[in-house]
Each structure stands twice: as structure tokens, then as C-alpha cells.
mmCIF file of C-alpha atoms in Angstrom:
data_model
loop_
_atom_site.group_PDB
_atom_site.id
_atom_site.type_symbol
_atom_site.label_atom_id
_atom_site.label_comp_id
_atom_site.label_asym_id
_atom_site.label_seq_id
_atom_site.Cartn_x
_atom_site.Cartn_y
_atom_site.Cartn_z
ATOM 1 C CA VAL A 583 -10.346 -2.457 12.464
ATOM 2 C CA GLN A 584 -8.370 0.269 11.316
ATOM 3 C CA LEU A 585 -5.115 1.066 8.823
ATOM 4 C CA GLN A 586 -3.223 4.032 9.607
ATOM 5 C CA ALA A 587 -1.092 5.225 6.831
ATOM 6 C CA SER A 588 2.347 7.451 7.079
ATOM 7 C CA GLY A 589 4.820 8.017 5.419
ATOM 8 C CA GLY A 590 3.367 10.944 2.676
ATOM 9 C CA GLY A 591 4.893 14.226 2.126
ATOM 10 C CA LEU A 592 6.940 16.913 -1.442
ATOM 11 C CA VAL A 593 10.188 15.368 -2.325
ATOM 12 C CA GLN A 594 12.460 16.539 -5.573
ATOM 13 C CA ALA A 595 11.918 14.317 -8.505
ATOM 14 C CA GLY A 596 14.701 11.809 -8.857
ATOM 15 C CA GLY A 597 13.839 11.531 -4.308
ATOM 16 C CA SER A 598 13.058 8.946 -2.468
ATOM 17 C CA LEU A 599 10.306 8.507 0.699
ATOM 18 C CA ARG A 600 9.093 5.126 2.659
ATOM 19 C CA LEU A 601 5.731 4.460 3.561
ATOM 20 C CA SER A 602 4.630 2.718 5.902
ATOM 21 C CA CYS A 603 0.449 0.592 7.255
ATOM 22 C CA ALA A 604 -0.353 -0.577 10.281
ATOM 23 C CA ALA A 605 -2.807 -2.574 10.137
ATOM 24 C CA SER A 606 -4.692 -3.406 14.221
ATOM 25 C CA GLY A 607 -7.818 -3.889 15.573
ATOM 26 C CA SER A 608 -9.605 -7.430 15.865
ATOM 27 C CA ILE A 609 -7.581 -9.044 12.995
ATOM 28 C CA PHE A 610 -6.746 -13.310 12.656
ATOM 29 C CA SER A 611 -5.424 -13.386 9.204
ATOM 30 C CA ILE A 612 -4.311 -11.345 6.834
ATOM 31 C CA GLU A 613 -4.075 -12.550 3.349
ATOM 32 C CA THR A 614 -2.497 -9.835 1.063
ATOM 33 C CA MET A 615 -1.700 -5.997 2.036
ATOM 34 C CA ALA A 616 -0.795 -3.794 -0.882
ATOM 35 C CA TRP A 617 -0.781 -0.050 -2.100
ATOM 36 C CA TYR A 618 -2.839 1.606 -3.985
ATOM 37 C CA ARG A 619 -2.942 5.684 -5.259
ATOM 38 C CA GLN A 620 -5.150 8.145 -7.066
ATOM 39 C CA ALA A 621 -4.201 11.148 -8.882
ATOM 40 C CA PRO A 622 -5.902 13.497 -8.997
ATOM 41 C CA GLY A 623 -9.339 13.181 -11.550
ATOM 42 C CA LYS A 624 -7.661 9.282 -11.899
ATOM 43 C CA GLN A 625 -9.038 6.516 -11.010
ATOM 44 C CA ARG A 626 -8.065 4.335 -8.506
ATOM 45 C CA GLU A 627 -5.413 1.888 -9.201
ATOM 46 C CA LEU A 628 -2.925 -0.684 -7.025
ATOM 47 C CA VAL A 629 0.808 0.579 -6.783
ATOM 48 C CA ALA A 630 1.875 -2.954 -5.556
ATOM 49 C CA THR A 631 0.547 -5.604 -3.523
ATOM 50 C CA THR A 632 1.779 -8.281 -1.827
ATOM 51 C CA GLY A 633 1.038 -12.414 -0.396
ATOM 52 C CA GLY A 634 -1.233 -14.004 -1.138
ATOM 53 C CA ALA A 635 -1.420 -16.079 -4.392
ATOM 54 C CA LEU A 636 -0.098 -12.650 -5.842
ATOM 55 C CA ARG A 637 2.634 -12.517 -4.229
ATOM 56 C CA THR A 638 4.107 -9.978 -5.029
ATOM 57 C CA LYS A 639 3.123 -7.468 -8.206
ATOM 58 C CA TYR A 640 4.205 -4.296 -9.209
ATOM 59 C CA ALA A 641 2.468 -1.860 -11.698
ATOM 60 C CA ASP A 642 4.845 -1.536 -14.644
ATOM 61 C CA SER A 643 4.989 2.075 -14.182
ATOM 62 C CA VAL A 644 6.525 1.735 -10.930
ATOM 63 C CA LYS A 645 8.757 -1.052 -11.929
ATOM 64 C CA GLY A 646 12.280 -0.699 -10.549
ATOM 65 C CA ARG A 647 11.363 2.088 -8.342
ATOM 66 C CA PHE A 648 9.628 0.800 -5.624
ATOM 67 C CA THR A 649 10.274 -2.108 -2.754
ATOM 68 C CA ILE A 650 6.775 -3.654 -1.356
ATOM 69 C CA SER A 651 7.634 -5.341 1.988
ATOM 70 C CA ARG A 652 5.306 -6.803 4.553
ATOM 71 C CA ASP A 653 6.343 -7.098 8.536
ATOM 72 C CA ASN A 654 4.000 -9.892 9.217
ATOM 73 C CA ALA A 655 4.890 -9.439 12.901
ATOM 74 C CA LYS A 656 3.696 -6.081 13.185
ATOM 75 C CA ARG A 657 0.920 -5.679 10.347
ATOM 76 C CA THR A 658 2.697 -3.704 8.729
ATOM 77 C CA VAL A 659 3.192 -3.537 5.136
ATOM 78 C CA TYR A 660 5.980 -0.621 3.539
ATOM 79 C CA LEU A 661 6.839 1.004 -0.116
ATOM 80 C CA GLN A 662 9.927 2.520 -0.443
ATOM 81 C CA MET A 663 10.062 4.641 -3.749
ATOM 82 C CA ASN A 664 13.364 5.576 -5.141
ATOM 83 C CA GLY A 665 13.820 7.462 -8.048
ATOM 84 C CA LEU A 666 9.931 9.505 -7.625
ATOM 85 C CA LYS A 667 8.473 11.660 -10.619
ATOM 86 C CA PRO A 668 5.783 13.917 -10.925
ATOM 87 C CA ASP A 669 4.189 11.826 -12.678
ATOM 88 C CA ASP A 670 4.150 9.632 -9.072
ATOM 89 C CA THR A 671 2.348 12.960 -7.409
ATOM 90 C CA ALA A 672 -0.677 10.577 -6.029
ATOM 91 C CA VAL A 673 -2.392 9.846 -2.447
ATOM 92 C CA TYR A 674 -1.270 6.149 -1.531
ATOM 93 C CA TYR A 675 -3.810 4.471 0.061
ATOM 94 C CA CYS A 676 -2.992 0.746 1.903
ATOM 95 C CA ASN A 677 -5.457 -1.870 1.460
ATOM 96 C CA ALA A 678 -4.954 -4.749 3.405
ATOM 97 C CA TRP A 679 -7.561 -8.222 2.701
ATOM 98 C CA LEU A 680 -8.407 -9.805 6.158
ATOM 99 C CA GLN A 681 -10.217 -12.260 8.621
ATOM 100 C CA MET A 682 -11.660 -10.328 11.455
ATOM 101 C CA SER A 683 -11.930 -14.720 13.334
ATOM 102 C CA TYR A 684 -11.738 -17.730 12.448
ATOM 103 C CA GLY A 685 -13.946 -18.871 9.621
ATOM 104 C CA SER A 686 -15.303 -14.986 9.711
ATOM 105 C CA SER A 687 -14.559 -13.917 5.002
ATOM 106 C CA TYR A 688 -12.318 -12.040 4.243
ATOM 107 C CA GLU A 689 -13.460 -8.538 3.796
ATOM 108 C CA ASP A 690 -11.096 -5.610 2.281
ATOM 109 C CA TYR A 691 -9.789 -2.839 4.567
ATOM 110 C CA TRP A 692 -8.709 1.031 3.210
ATOM 111 C CA GLY A 693 -6.438 2.861 5.367
ATOM 112 C CA GLN A 694 -6.934 6.610 4.757
ATOM 113 C CA GLY A 695 -4.135 7.719 2.415
ATOM 114 C CA THR A 696 -0.955 10.067 2.811
ATOM 115 C CA LEU A 697 -0.293 11.898 -0.236
ATOM 116 C CA VAL A 698 2.860 12.264 -2.306
ATOM 117 C CA THR A 699 3.450 15.430 -4.100
ATOM 118 C CA VAL A 700 6.825 14.654 -5.776
ATOM 119 C CA SER A 701 7.667 18.351 -7.655
ATOM 120 C CA SER A 702 10.040 18.564 -11.706
#
């Protein structure tokens, strides 16, 4: 199983970016997909998640600015980021809680991370 993230880059404060993350490989079912981020010197934190019992959930710091969406047919999760701030600068990681085959346990998988840099 692989999660391939893309869409990061350098943007000015107030700008927008759209991240994508596609899951591939032997996958039977994806329960939840999420975006996390890790800024320099800080712990990894949840940005947004979709699916499962949580439905859609956002960190307080991104509510009203970021939107998570999911295309189940493409096994892809997106993160539309508007009104970006310098504090949003971080490496963004996608995550999937998935089942590789019917009856197998659900496991966590992570993408490689994509860097988002917001200049002031």
C-alpha cells in the first residue's frame, strides 16, 4: 500500500493551495483519510479527517479556511487550503486507516509528506 501526496509549495500569506493524496495497492476498504502536519520543532498534529464515526473534523486553527474532501472511487483525499498564514508552514502528511483484505485488521498508513511554506 502506498499513499502519494502532492500539491505542496511556496505561497504568500492569504493565498491558497490544494493538496492531494492518492492511495494505491492492495486495498479492500478505507475507513478514514486524514491530513496531519508537522512544523519545525513541533509535534505532528491532526489538521482534518474524513470518514468513519468522526465524519469530518478539523483542527480549531484551520476551521473556516481548510476543506477536506474525498473521492472514494479514486481513493484520493484532498485538502483545499485558503487564507494561508505563516503559521500553516509545515510538512503535511496524509494518513489512511484501511483494510487490505476482507476480514483483516485495519492499519495505519502514511504518505511521504509534502512541504507547505507560507511567506509573510
